[in-house]
Amino acid sequence: MNKKSVRDVDVAGKKVFVRVDFNVPLENGAITDDTRIRETLPTIKFLIEKGAKVILASHLGRPKGEVVDALRLTPAVARLSELLGKPVTKADEVVGASVQAQVDALNEGDVLVLENVRFHPGEESNDAELAKAFASLADLFVNDAFGAAHRAHASTEGIAHHIPAVSGLLMEKELDVLGKALNNPERPFTAIVGGSKVKDKIDVINKMIEIADNIIIGGGLSYTFLKAQGKEIGKSLLDNSKLEQSLGFIEKAKQLGKNFYLPVDIVVADGFSASANTRIVDTDSIPADWEGIDIGPKSREIYAEVIKNSKLVVWNGPMGVFEIEPFSHGTRAVAQACADTAAYTVIGGGDSAAAAEKFHLADKMNHISTGGGASLEFMEGKVLPGVVALNDK
Ligand SMILES: Nc1ncnc2c1ncn2[C@@H]1O[C@H](COP(=O)(O)OP(=O)(O)O)[C@@H](O)[C@H]1O
Ligand SMILES: O=C(OP(=O)(O)O)[C@H](O)COP(=O)(O)O
């Protein structure tokens, strides 16, 4: 990576503003998955050990510039304190006199967490005054929020224009792994793209046709491709506006000599619940009043074989409605194949990461990104504003 990291600068005794992504899932105020907090520990511990005064900032949810009590960072701060095994102070404001007083009171090795930065309307609008206010709290900016690196907000991008700005260790790891995978991939390189919306994944599919050797398509977005080939897809998910482009992708893959895999059989259901009736059908005989909900056993076998014979696998998006047990087999088979293969496996965050966790296979993957949207944009080849703004080496 050509950006400076926290390892390249002197942090001892400095006040360091660290943007983290503590946007963790909550249920009734309790954190249901603390991965994102755990993944920032190397950077936070590094700074503590070097004697920095650590000021952490994060967003949580989308409060749209207003204070929403359910989205305060209190549970994340409690969890962080447990994980660090030391007290962590929390501010109840984003900026202002009370925050300044708490920063002034920090000793070397202390940790303070600001309130949810999205409570301030200037965060998402990348307001210059808010960015300056953040910068005035510290001597150095460290961006460790890979999950929010695709956002140009005051605490991810704006602040970097006012004080020295470097990446954190998680950010560095994410960019290294994803960058290596995309710039110098081991081959055969297989890209698996699933999930529900073609619109969200169209750019990544296009890019993968160019750089991968095998492109595997699954999940709700497969049906737009099948329909584009003239197949009956019943009541399955369809994006009518993407039919032509989908057909173009199949053609493009053929011209570039890439293997483009669509499901050959699927599980159809007459409803969207665990008690629905289901059938396994070939993709050219989907009944008109049924809905495709998972890939079928033949597809699972073909996909697993491709994954097995790869050297690099990048996976983004489930193969079916994996949240409902009877429709989870396709996603489970792909997760299992990723766990079993000798290939280097990268999971692009979001629902695929949740699926790997659900099947207890997460620790068998080589890298699970902490960013869903961010890793997608990175894989599409887009620049991430939170990264561009950091100082070059
Ligand atoms: N055949 C399908 N029909 C409807 N929804 C599907 C189908 N396959 C997968 N899904 C849904 O897609 C959702 C994930 O889509 P998406 O957000 O695009 O993936 P990711 O979060 O991995 O990027 C899951 O909630 C899953 O239930
Ligand atoms: O959870 C996040 O996005 P992700 O689910 O795409 O990984 C990030 O914290 C970014 O959040 P945002 O999409 O509200 O800007």
CSV table of C-alpha atoms and ligand atoms in Angstrom, one decimal:
chain,number,residue,atom,x,y,z
A,1,MET,CA,0.0,0.0,0.0
A,2,ASN,CA,1.3,3.5,-0.9
A,3,LYS,CA,-0.3,5.1,2.1
A,4,LYS,CA,1.4,5.8,5.4
A,5,SER,CA,0.2,3.6,8.3
A,6,VAL,CA,0.2,4.2,12.0
A,7,ARG,CA,3.5,2.2,12.1
A,8,ASP,CA,5.2,4.9,10.0
A,9,VAL,CA,4.7,7.8,12.4
A,10,ASP,CA,5.6,8.7,16.0
A,11,VAL,CA,2.6,8.5,18.2
A,12,ALA,CA,4.1,8.6,21.7
A,13,GLY,CA,2.4,11.3,23.8
A,14,LYS,CA,0.3,12.4,20.8
A,15,LYS,CA,-3.5,12.9,20.8
A,16,VAL,CA,-4.7,10.5,18.1
A,17,PHE,CA,-8.1,10.7,16.5
A,18,VAL,CA,-9.0,7.2,15.3
A,19,ARG,CA,-12.0,6.6,13.0
A,20,VAL,CA,-13.2,3.1,13.6
A,21,ASP,CA,-16.3,1.3,12.3
A,22,PHE,CA,-18.2,0.2,15.4
A,23,ASN,CA,-21.4,-0.1,13.3
A,24,VAL,CA,-22.3,-3.4,14.9
A,25,PRO,CA,-25.6,-5.2,14.8
A,26,LEU,CA,-27.8,-4.6,17.9
A,27,GLU,CA,-30.8,-6.4,19.3
A,28,ASN,CA,-32.6,-4.8,22.2
A,29,GLY,CA,-29.5,-2.8,22.9
A,30,ALA,CA,-27.2,-5.8,23.0
A,31,ILE,CA,-24.4,-6.4,20.4
A,32,THR,CA,-25.1,-9.6,18.5
A,33,ASP,CA,-21.7,-9.6,16.6
A,34,ASP,CA,-18.7,-7.8,17.9
A,35,THR,CA,-16.3,-8.7,15.1
A,36,ARG,CA,-15.9,-5.1,14.0
A,37,ILE,CA,-14.8,-4.1,17.5
A,38,ARG,CA,-12.5,-7.0,17.9
A,39,GLU,CA,-10.9,-6.3,14.5
A,40,THR,CA,-9.8,-2.8,15.6
A,41,LEU,CA,-8.0,-4.0,18.8
A,42,PRO,CA,-4.6,-4.3,17.1
A,43,THR,CA,-4.6,-0.6,16.2
A,44,ILE,CA,-6.0,0.5,19.6
A,45,LYS,CA,-3.6,-1.7,21.6
A,46,PHE,CA,-0.7,-0.5,19.4
A,47,LEU,CA,-1.5,3.1,20.2
A,48,ILE,CA,-2.0,2.4,23.9
A,49,GLU,CA,1.3,0.6,24.1
A,50,LYS,CA,3.1,3.5,22.4
A,51,GLY,CA,1.7,5.9,24.9
A,52,ALA,CA,-0.7,7.8,22.7
A,53,LYS,CA,-3.9,9.5,23.9
A,54,VAL,CA,-6.6,7.7,22.0
A,55,ILE,CA,-9.7,9.4,20.8
A,56,LEU,CA,-12.1,7.0,19.0
A,57,ALA,CA,-14.9,8.0,16.7
A,58,SER,CA,-17.5,5.9,14.9
A,59,HIS,CA,-21.0,6.0,13.4
A,60,LEU,CA,-23.7,3.5,14.4
A,61,GLY,CA,-26.7,3.1,12.1
A,62,ARG,CA,-28.2,5.9,10.2
A,63,PRO,CA,-29.6,8.5,12.6
A,64,LYS,CA,-29.5,11.2,9.9
A,65,GLY,CA,-28.0,14.1,11.9
A,66,GLU,CA,-30.2,13.7,15.0
A,67,VAL,CA,-29.7,12.3,18.4
A,68,VAL,CA,-31.3,8.8,18.6
A,69,ASP,CA,-30.9,7.3,22.0
A,70,ALA,CA,-31.0,3.7,20.7
A,71,LEU,CA,-28.0,4.5,18.5
A,72,ARG,CA,-25.7,5.8,21.2
A,73,LEU,CA,-22.3,4.1,21.3
A,74,THR,CA,-22.7,3.0,25.0
A,75,PRO,CA,-22.9,-0.8,24.3
A,76,ALA,CA,-19.9,-0.6,21.9
A,77,VAL,CA,-17.9,1.3,24.6
A,78,ALA,CA,-18.8,-1.3,27.2
A,79,ARG,CA,-17.7,-4.1,24.9
A,80,LEU,CA,-14.5,-2.4,24.0
A,81,SER,CA,-13.6,-1.9,27.6
A,82,GLU,CA,-14.2,-5.6,28.3
A,83,LEU,CA,-12.0,-6.6,25.3
A,84,LEU,CA,-9.2,-4.2,26.3
A,85,GLY,CA,-9.5,-5.1,30.0
A,86,LYS,CA,-9.3,-1.5,31.0
A,87,PRO,CA,-11.7,1.4,31.5
A,88,VAL,CA,-12.7,3.4,28.5
A,89,THR,CA,-14.3,6.9,28.8
A,90,LYS,CA,-17.3,7.8,26.7
A,91,ALA,CA,-18.3,11.3,25.6
A,92,ASP,CA,-22.1,12.0,25.4
A,93,GLU,CA,-21.5,14.6,22.6
A,94,VAL,CA,-19.8,14.4,19.2
A,95,VAL,CA,-17.8,17.7,19.6
A,96,GLY,CA,-17.9,20.8,21.8
A,97,ALA,CA,-16.7,22.1,25.2
A,98,SER,CA,-17.4,18.9,27.2
A,99,VAL,CA,-15.6,16.8,24.6
A,100,GLN,CA,-12.6,19.1,24.7
A,101,ALA,CA,-12.5,18.9,28.5
A,102,GLN,CA,-12.5,15.1,28.3
A,103,VAL,CA,-9.7,15.2,25.7
A,104,ASP,CA,-7.7,17.6,27.9
A,105,ALA,CA,-8.0,15.1,30.8
A,106,LEU,CA,-6.5,12.2,28.8
A,107,ASN,CA,-3.3,10.7,30.0
A,108,GLU,CA,-0.9,8.6,27.8
A,109,GLY,CA,-2.6,5.2,27.1
A,110,ASP,CA,-6.1,6.4,27.9
A,111,VAL,CA,-9.0,5.8,25.6
A,112,LEU,CA,-12.0,8.1,25.0
A,113,VAL,CA,-14.9,7.3,22.6
A,114,LEU,CA,-16.9,10.2,21.1
A,115,GLU,CA,-20.6,9.9,20.7
A,116,ASN,CA,-22.1,8.5,17.4
A,117,VAL,CA,-20.7,11.0,14.8
A,118,ARG,CA,-23.8,10.7,12.7
A,119,PHE,CA,-25.8,12.5,15.5
A,120,HIS,CA,-24.1,15.6,14.0
A,121,PRO,CA,-25.6,16.8,10.7
A,122,GLY,CA,-22.2,17.8,9.5
A,123,GLU,CA,-20.8,14.3,9.5
A,124,GLU,CA,-22.5,12.9,6.4
A,125,SER,CA,-22.4,16.3,4.6
A,126,ASN,CA,-18.6,16.3,5.2
A,127,ASP,CA,-19.0,19.8,6.7
A,128,ALA,CA,-15.7,21.6,6.8
A,129,GLU,CA,-16.3,23.2,10.2
A,130,LEU,CA,-17.0,19.8,11.7
A,131,ALA,CA,-13.9,18.3,10.1
A,132,LYS,CA,-11.8,21.2,11.5
A,133,ALA,CA,-13.4,20.6,14.9
A,134,PHE,CA,-12.5,16.9,14.9
A,135,ALA,CA,-9.0,17.8,13.7
A,136,SER,CA,-8.5,20.4,16.5
A,137,LEU,CA,-8.9,17.6,19.1
A,138,ALA,CA,-5.8,15.8,17.9
A,139,ASP,CA,-2.3,15.8,16.5
A,140,LEU,CA,-2.8,12.8,14.2
A,141,PHE,CA,-5.7,11.2,12.3
A,142,VAL,CA,-5.8,7.4,11.9
A,143,ASN,CA,-8.4,5.8,9.7
A,144,ASP,CA,-9.1,2.2,10.7
A,145,ALA,CA,-12.8,2.2,9.5
A,146,PHE,CA,-12.5,0.2,6.3
A,147,GLY,CA,-16.2,-0.5,6.5
A,148,ALA,CA,-16.9,3.2,6.0
A,149,ALA,CA,-13.9,4.0,3.7
A,150,HIS,CA,-16.3,4.4,0.8
A,151,ARG,CA,-18.0,7.3,2.5
A,152,ALA,CA,-16.6,10.9,2.2
A,153,HIS,CA,-17.7,12.1,5.6
A,154,ALA,CA,-16.2,14.6,8.1
A,155,SER,CA,-14.6,11.9,10.3
A,156,THR,CA,-13.5,9.7,7.4
A,157,GLU,CA,-12.3,12.2,4.8
A,158,GLY,CA,-12.7,15.8,5.8
A,159,ILE,CA,-10.5,15.6,8.9
A,160,ALA,CA,-7.6,14.2,6.8
A,161,HIS,CA,-7.2,17.6,5.1
A,162,HIS,CA,-6.3,19.3,8.4
A,163,ILE,CA,-3.9,17.1,10.3
A,164,PRO,CA,-1.4,14.3,9.3
A,165,ALA,CA,-3.5,11.3,8.3
A,166,VAL,CA,-2.5,7.6,8.2
A,167,SER,CA,-4.2,4.2,8.0
A,168,GLY,CA,-4.8,1.9,11.0
A,169,LEU,CA,-3.7,-1.7,11.0
A,170,LEU,CA,-7.1,-3.1,10.1
A,171,MET,CA,-7.4,-0.7,7.2
A,172,GLU,CA,-3.9,-1.6,6.1
A,173,LYS,CA,-4.7,-5.4,6.2
A,174,GLU,CA,-8.0,-5.0,4.3
A,175,LEU,CA,-6.3,-3.0,1.5
A,176,ASP,CA,-3.4,-5.3,1.3
A,177,VAL,CA,-5.5,-8.5,1.1
A,178,LEU,CA,-8.1,-7.2,-1.3
A,179,GLY,CA,-5.5,-5.3,-3.3
A,180,LYS,CA,-3.3,-8.4,-3.8
A,181,ALA,CA,-6.2,-10.5,-4.7
A,182,LEU,CA,-7.3,-8.1,-7.4
A,183,ASN,CA,-4.0,-6.8,-8.7
A,184,ASN,CA,-2.0,-10.0,-8.8
A,185,PRO,CA,-4.4,-12.9,-8.4
A,186,GLU,CA,-3.3,-16.5,-8.1
A,187,ARG,CA,-5.1,-18.4,-10.8
A,188,PRO,CA,-7.5,-20.0,-11.4
A,189,PHE,CA,-9.3,-17.1,-9.7
A,190,THR,CA,-13.0,-17.7,-9.0
A,191,ALA,CA,-15.4,-14.9,-8.2
A,192,ILE,CA,-18.7,-15.9,-6.6
A,193,VAL,CA,-21.4,-13.2,-6.8
A,194,GLY,CA,-24.8,-13.8,-5.2
A,195,GLY,CA,-27.4,-11.9,-3.1
A,196,SER,CA,-30.6,-10.3,-4.0
A,197,LYS,CA,-30.1,-7.2,-6.2
A,198,VAL,CA,-28.5,-7.2,-9.6
A,199,LYS,CA,-28.4,-3.4,-9.5
A,200,ASP,CA,-26.0,-3.4,-6.6
A,201,LYS,CA,-23.7,-6.1,-8.0
A,202,ILE,CA,-23.7,-5.2,-11.7
A,203,ASP,CA,-20.4,-3.3,-11.6
A,204,VAL,CA,-18.7,-6.0,-9.6
A,205,ILE,CA,-19.8,-8.7,-12.0
A,206,ASN,CA,-18.6,-6.7,-14.9
A,207,LYS,CA,-15.2,-6.2,-13.3
A,208,MET,CA,-14.9,-9.8,-12.3
A,209,ILE,CA,-15.6,-11.0,-15.8
A,210,GLU,CA,-12.5,-9.0,-16.7
A,211,ILE,CA,-10.1,-10.1,-14.0
A,212,ALA,CA,-11.3,-13.6,-12.8
A,213,ASP,CA,-11.2,-16.9,-14.6
A,214,ASN,CA,-14.4,-18.3,-13.3
A,215,ILE,CA,-17.5,-16.3,-12.4
A,216,ILE,CA,-20.1,-18.1,-10.4
A,217,ILE,CA,-23.6,-16.5,-10.1
A,218,GLY,CA,-26.1,-17.5,-7.5
A,219,GLY,CA,-28.9,-16.1,-5.3
A,220,GLY,CA,-31.8,-13.8,-6.3
A,221,LEU,CA,-29.8,-12.1,-9.0
A,222,SER,CA,-29.4,-15.3,-11.0
A,223,TYR,CA,-33.0,-15.1,-12.2
A,224,THR,CA,-32.4,-11.9,-14.2
A,225,PHE,CA,-29.7,-13.8,-16.1
A,226,LEU,CA,-31.9,-16.8,-16.6
A,227,LYS,CA,-34.8,-14.6,-17.8
A,228,ALA,CA,-32.3,-12.8,-20.2
A,229,GLN,CA,-31.6,-16.3,-21.7
A,230,GLY,CA,-35.3,-16.6,-22.4
A,231,LYS,CA,-36.2,-18.9,-19.5
A,232,GLU,CA,-39.4,-18.9,-17.5
A,233,ILE,CA,-38.5,-17.8,-14.0
A,234,GLY,CA,-41.9,-17.9,-12.4
A,235,LYS,CA,-42.2,-15.5,-9.5
A,236,SER,CA,-38.5,-15.3,-8.8
A,237,LEU,CA,-36.7,-12.0,-8.3
A,238,LEU,CA,-36.3,-10.1,-11.5
A,239,ASP,CA,-34.7,-6.7,-12.4
A,240,ASN,CA,-36.3,-6.0,-15.8
A,241,SER,CA,-34.1,-3.0,-16.4
A,242,LYS,CA,-30.9,-5.2,-16.3
A,243,LEU,CA,-31.9,-7.9,-18.8
A,244,GLU,CA,-29.9,-6.6,-21.7
A,245,GLN,CA,-26.9,-5.9,-19.6
A,246,SER,CA,-27.1,-9.4,-18.1
A,247,LEU,CA,-27.1,-11.0,-21.5
A,248,GLY,CA,-24.2,-8.8,-22.5
A,249,PHE,CA,-22.2,-10.1,-19.6
A,250,ILE,CA,-22.8,-13.7,-20.7
A,251,GLU,CA,-21.6,-12.8,-24.1
A,252,LYS,CA,-18.6,-10.8,-22.8
A,253,ALA,CA,-17.5,-13.7,-20.6
A,254,LYS,CA,-17.6,-16.0,-23.7
A,255,GLN,CA,-15.6,-13.5,-25.8
A,256,LEU,CA,-12.9,-13.2,-23.1
A,257,GLY,CA,-12.8,-17.0,-22.7
A,258,LYS,CA,-14.0,-16.9,-19.1
A,259,ASN,CA,-16.2,-19.6,-17.5
A,260,PHE,CA,-19.5,-18.0,-16.5
A,261,TYR,CA,-21.6,-20.3,-14.3
A,262,LEU,CA,-25.3,-19.9,-13.7
A,263,PRO,CA,-27.4,-22.3,-11.7
A,264,VAL,CA,-28.5,-25.4,-13.6
A,265,ASP,CA,-31.1,-26.4,-11.1
A,266,ILE,CA,-32.8,-24.6,-8.3
A,267,VAL,CA,-35.0,-25.0,-5.3
A,268,VAL,CA,-38.4,-23.4,-5.9
A,269,ALA,CA,-41.0,-22.7,-3.2
A,270,ASP,CA,-44.6,-21.6,-3.2
A,271,GLY,CA,-44.0,-19.2,-0.4
A,272,PHE,CA,-41.3,-17.4,1.5
A,273,SER,CA,-41.3,-19.4,4.8
A,274,ALA,CA,-39.8,-22.5,6.3
A,275,SER,CA,-43.2,-24.3,6.0
A,276,ALA,CA,-43.6,-23.5,2.2
A,277,ASN,CA,-43.8,-26.4,-0.2
A,278,THR,CA,-40.6,-26.8,-2.2
A,279,ARG,CA,-39.4,-28.7,-5.3
A,280,ILE,CA,-36.1,-29.1,-7.1
A,281,VAL,CA,-36.3,-28.2,-10.8
A,282,ASP,CA,-33.9,-27.7,-13.7
A,283,THR,CA,-33.6,-24.0,-14.6
A,284,ASP,CA,-35.4,-24.6,-17.9
A,285,SER,CA,-38.5,-25.9,-16.1
A,286,ILE,CA,-39.3,-23.4,-13.4
A,287,PRO,CA,-43.1,-23.5,-12.8
A,288,ALA,CA,-44.8,-20.2,-13.6
A,289,ASP,CA,-46.4,-19.7,-10.1
A,290,TRP,CA,-43.3,-20.8,-8.0
A,291,GLU,CA,-40.3,-18.8,-6.8
A,292,GLY,CA,-36.7,-19.7,-7.1
A,293,ILE,CA,-35.2,-19.5,-3.6
A,294,ASP,CA,-31.9,-21.4,-3.6
A,295,ILE,CA,-29.5,-23.2,-5.9
A,296,GLY,CA,-30.2,-26.9,-6.4
A,297,PRO,CA,-28.0,-30.0,-5.6
A,298,LYS,CA,-26.4,-30.2,-9.1
A,299,SER,CA,-25.4,-26.6,-9.0
A,300,ARG,CA,-24.0,-27.0,-5.6
A,301,GLU,CA,-21.8,-29.8,-6.8
A,302,ILE,CA,-20.6,-27.9,-9.9
A,303,TYR,CA,-19.8,-24.8,-7.8
A,304,ALA,CA,-18.0,-26.8,-5.1
A,305,GLU,CA,-15.8,-28.4,-7.8
A,306,VAL,CA,-14.9,-25.1,-9.3
A,307,ILE,CA,-14.0,-23.7,-5.9
A,308,LYS,CA,-12.0,-26.8,-5.1
A,309,ASN,CA,-9.9,-26.3,-8.2
A,310,SER,CA,-9.2,-22.6,-7.7
A,311,LYS,CA,-6.2,-20.9,-6.2
A,312,LEU,CA,-8.1,-17.7,-5.2
A,313,VAL,CA,-11.8,-17.4,-4.4
A,314,VAL,CA,-13.6,-14.1,-3.7
A,315,TRP,CA,-17.2,-14.5,-2.5
A,316,ASN,CA,-19.8,-11.8,-2.2
A,317,GLY,CA,-23.5,-12.6,-1.6
A,318,PRO,CA,-25.5,-15.7,-0.6
A,319,MET,CA,-26.7,-18.4,-3.0
A,320,GLY,CA,-30.3,-18.4,-1.6
A,321,VAL,CA,-32.4,-17.2,1.3
A,322,PHE,CA,-29.9,-18.7,3.7
A,323,GLU,CA,-31.6,-17.1,6.7
A,324,ILE,CA,-34.4,-19.8,6.4
A,325,GLU,CA,-33.0,-23.3,7.0
A,326,PRO,CA,-34.6,-25.2,4.1
A,327,PHE,CA,-33.2,-22.6,1.7
A,328,SER,CA,-29.8,-22.4,3.2
A,329,HIS,CA,-28.2,-25.5,1.6
A,330,GLY,CA,-26.7,-23.7,-1.5
A,331,THR,CA,-25.0,-21.0,0.6
A,332,ARG,CA,-23.9,-23.6,3.1
A,333,ALA,CA,-22.4,-25.7,0.3
A,334,VAL,CA,-20.5,-22.7,-1.1
A,335,ALA,CA,-19.3,-21.8,2.4
A,336,GLN,CA,-18.2,-25.4,3.0
A,337,ALA,CA,-16.4,-25.6,-0.3
A,338,CYS,CA,-14.6,-22.3,0.6
A,339,ALA,CA,-13.7,-23.8,3.9
A,340,ASP,CA,-12.3,-27.0,2.4
A,341,THR,CA,-10.4,-25.7,-0.6
A,342,ALA,CA,-6.7,-25.1,-0.6
A,343,ALA,CA,-7.4,-21.8,-2.4
A,344,TYR,CA,-7.0,-18.4,-0.6
A,345,THR,CA,-10.5,-17.4,0.3
A,346,VAL,CA,-11.7,-13.9,0.7
A,347,ILE,CA,-15.3,-13.1,1.8
A,348,GLY,CA,-16.5,-9.6,0.9
A,349,GLY,CA,-18.4,-8.8,4.1
A,350,GLY,CA,-22.1,-8.3,4.4
A,351,ASP,CA,-24.4,-11.4,4.3
A,352,SER,CA,-21.8,-13.8,3.1
A,353,ALA,CA,-19.7,-13.1,6.2
A,354,ALA,CA,-22.9,-13.6,8.3
A,355,ALA,CA,-23.5,-16.9,6.5
A,356,ALA,CA,-20.0,-18.1,7.2
A,357,GLU,CA,-20.5,-17.2,10.9
A,358,LYS,CA,-23.9,-18.9,11.0
A,359,PHE,CA,-22.4,-22.2,9.6
A,360,HIS,CA,-19.4,-22.0,12.0
A,361,LEU,CA,-17.0,-21.8,9.1
A,362,ALA,CA,-15.7,-18.3,9.5
A,363,ASP,CA,-12.4,-19.3,11.0
A,364,LYS,CA,-11.8,-21.6,8.0
A,365,MET,CA,-11.7,-18.6,5.6
A,366,ASN,CA,-8.5,-16.7,4.9
A,367,HIS,CA,-9.9,-13.2,5.1
A,368,ILE,CA,-13.4,-12.0,5.9
A,369,SER,CA,-13.7,-8.3,5.2
A,370,THR,CA,-15.3,-6.0,7.8
A,371,GLY,CA,-16.8,-3.9,5.0
A,372,GLY,CA,-19.7,-5.0,2.8
A,373,GLY,CA,-20.3,-1.9,0.7
A,374,ALA,CA,-16.6,-0.8,1.0
A,375,SER,CA,-15.2,-4.1,-0.3
A,376,LEU,CA,-17.7,-4.2,-3.1
A,377,GLU,CA,-16.7,-0.7,-4.2
A,378,PHE,CA,-13.0,-1.7,-3.9
A,379,MET,CA,-13.6,-4.8,-6.0
A,380,GLU,CA,-15.4,-2.7,-8.6
A,381,GLY,CA,-12.2,-0.7,-8.9
A,382,LYS,CA,-13.6,2.5,-7.4
A,383,VAL,CA,-11.4,4.8,-5.3
A,384,LEU,CA,-12.3,4.9,-1.6
A,385,PRO,CA,-12.4,8.5,-0.4
A,386,GLY,CA,-11.4,7.5,3.2
A,387,VAL,CA,-8.2,6.0,1.7
A,388,VAL,CA,-7.4,8.5,-1.0
A,389,ALA,CA,-7.3,11.3,1.7
A,390,LEU,CA,-4.6,9.6,3.7
A,391,ASN,CA,-0.9,10.7,3.4
A,392,ASP,CA,1.2,9.0,0.8
A,393,LYS,CA,4.3,7.1,1.9
B,1,LIG,N1,-33.4,-16.5,-4.6
B,1,LIG,C1,-33.5,-15.5,-3.8
B,1,LIG,N2,-34.7,-14.8,-3.7
B,1,LIG,C2,-34.8,-13.8,-2.8
B,1,LIG,N3,-33.9,-13.3,-2.0
B,1,LIG,C3,-32.7,-14.0,-2.0
B,1,LIG,C4,-32.5,-15.1,-2.9
B,1,LIG,N4,-31.2,-15.5,-2.7
B,1,LIG,C5,-30.7,-14.7,-1.7
B,1,LIG,N5,-31.6,-13.8,-1.3
B,1,LIG,C6,-31.4,-12.8,-0.3
B,1,LIG,O1,-30.4,-11.9,-0.6
B,1,LIG,C7,-30.0,-11.2,0.6
B,1,LIG,C8,-28.6,-10.8,0.5
B,1,LIG,O2,-28.4,-9.9,-0.6
B,1,LIG,P1,-27.3,-8.9,-0.7
B,1,LIG,O3,-27.6,-7.8,0.3
B,1,LIG,O4,-27.2,-8.5,-2.2
B,1,LIG,O5,-26.0,-9.7,-0.3
B,1,LIG,P2,-24.7,-9.2,0.5
B,1,LIG,O6,-25.2,-8.6,1.8
B,1,LIG,O7,-23.9,-10.4,0.8
B,1,LIG,O8,-24.0,-8.2,-0.3
B,1,LIG,C9,-30.2,-12.2,1.7
B,1,LIG,O9,-31.0,-11.6,2.7
B,1,LIG,C10,-30.9,-13.4,1.0
B,1,LIG,O10,-32.0,-13.9,1.7
B,2,LIG,O1,-22.1,-1.4,7.9
B,2,LIG,C1,-21.6,-0.7,7.0
B,2,LIG,O2,-21.9,-1.0,5.7
B,2,LIG,P1,-21.9,-2.5,5.1
B,2,LIG,O3,-23.1,-3.2,5.7
B,2,LIG,O4,-22.1,-2.3,3.6
B,2,LIG,O5,-20.6,-3.2,5.5
B,2,LIG,C2,-20.7,0.4,7.2
B,2,LIG,O6,-20.6,0.7,8.6
B,2,LIG,C3,-21.2,1.7,6.5
B,2,LIG,O7,-22.4,2.1,6.9
B,2,LIG,P2,-23.4,2.9,6.0
B,2,LIG,O8,-23.7,2.1,4.8
B,2,LIG,O9,-24.5,3.3,6.8
B,2,LIG,O10,-22.5,4.1,5.5
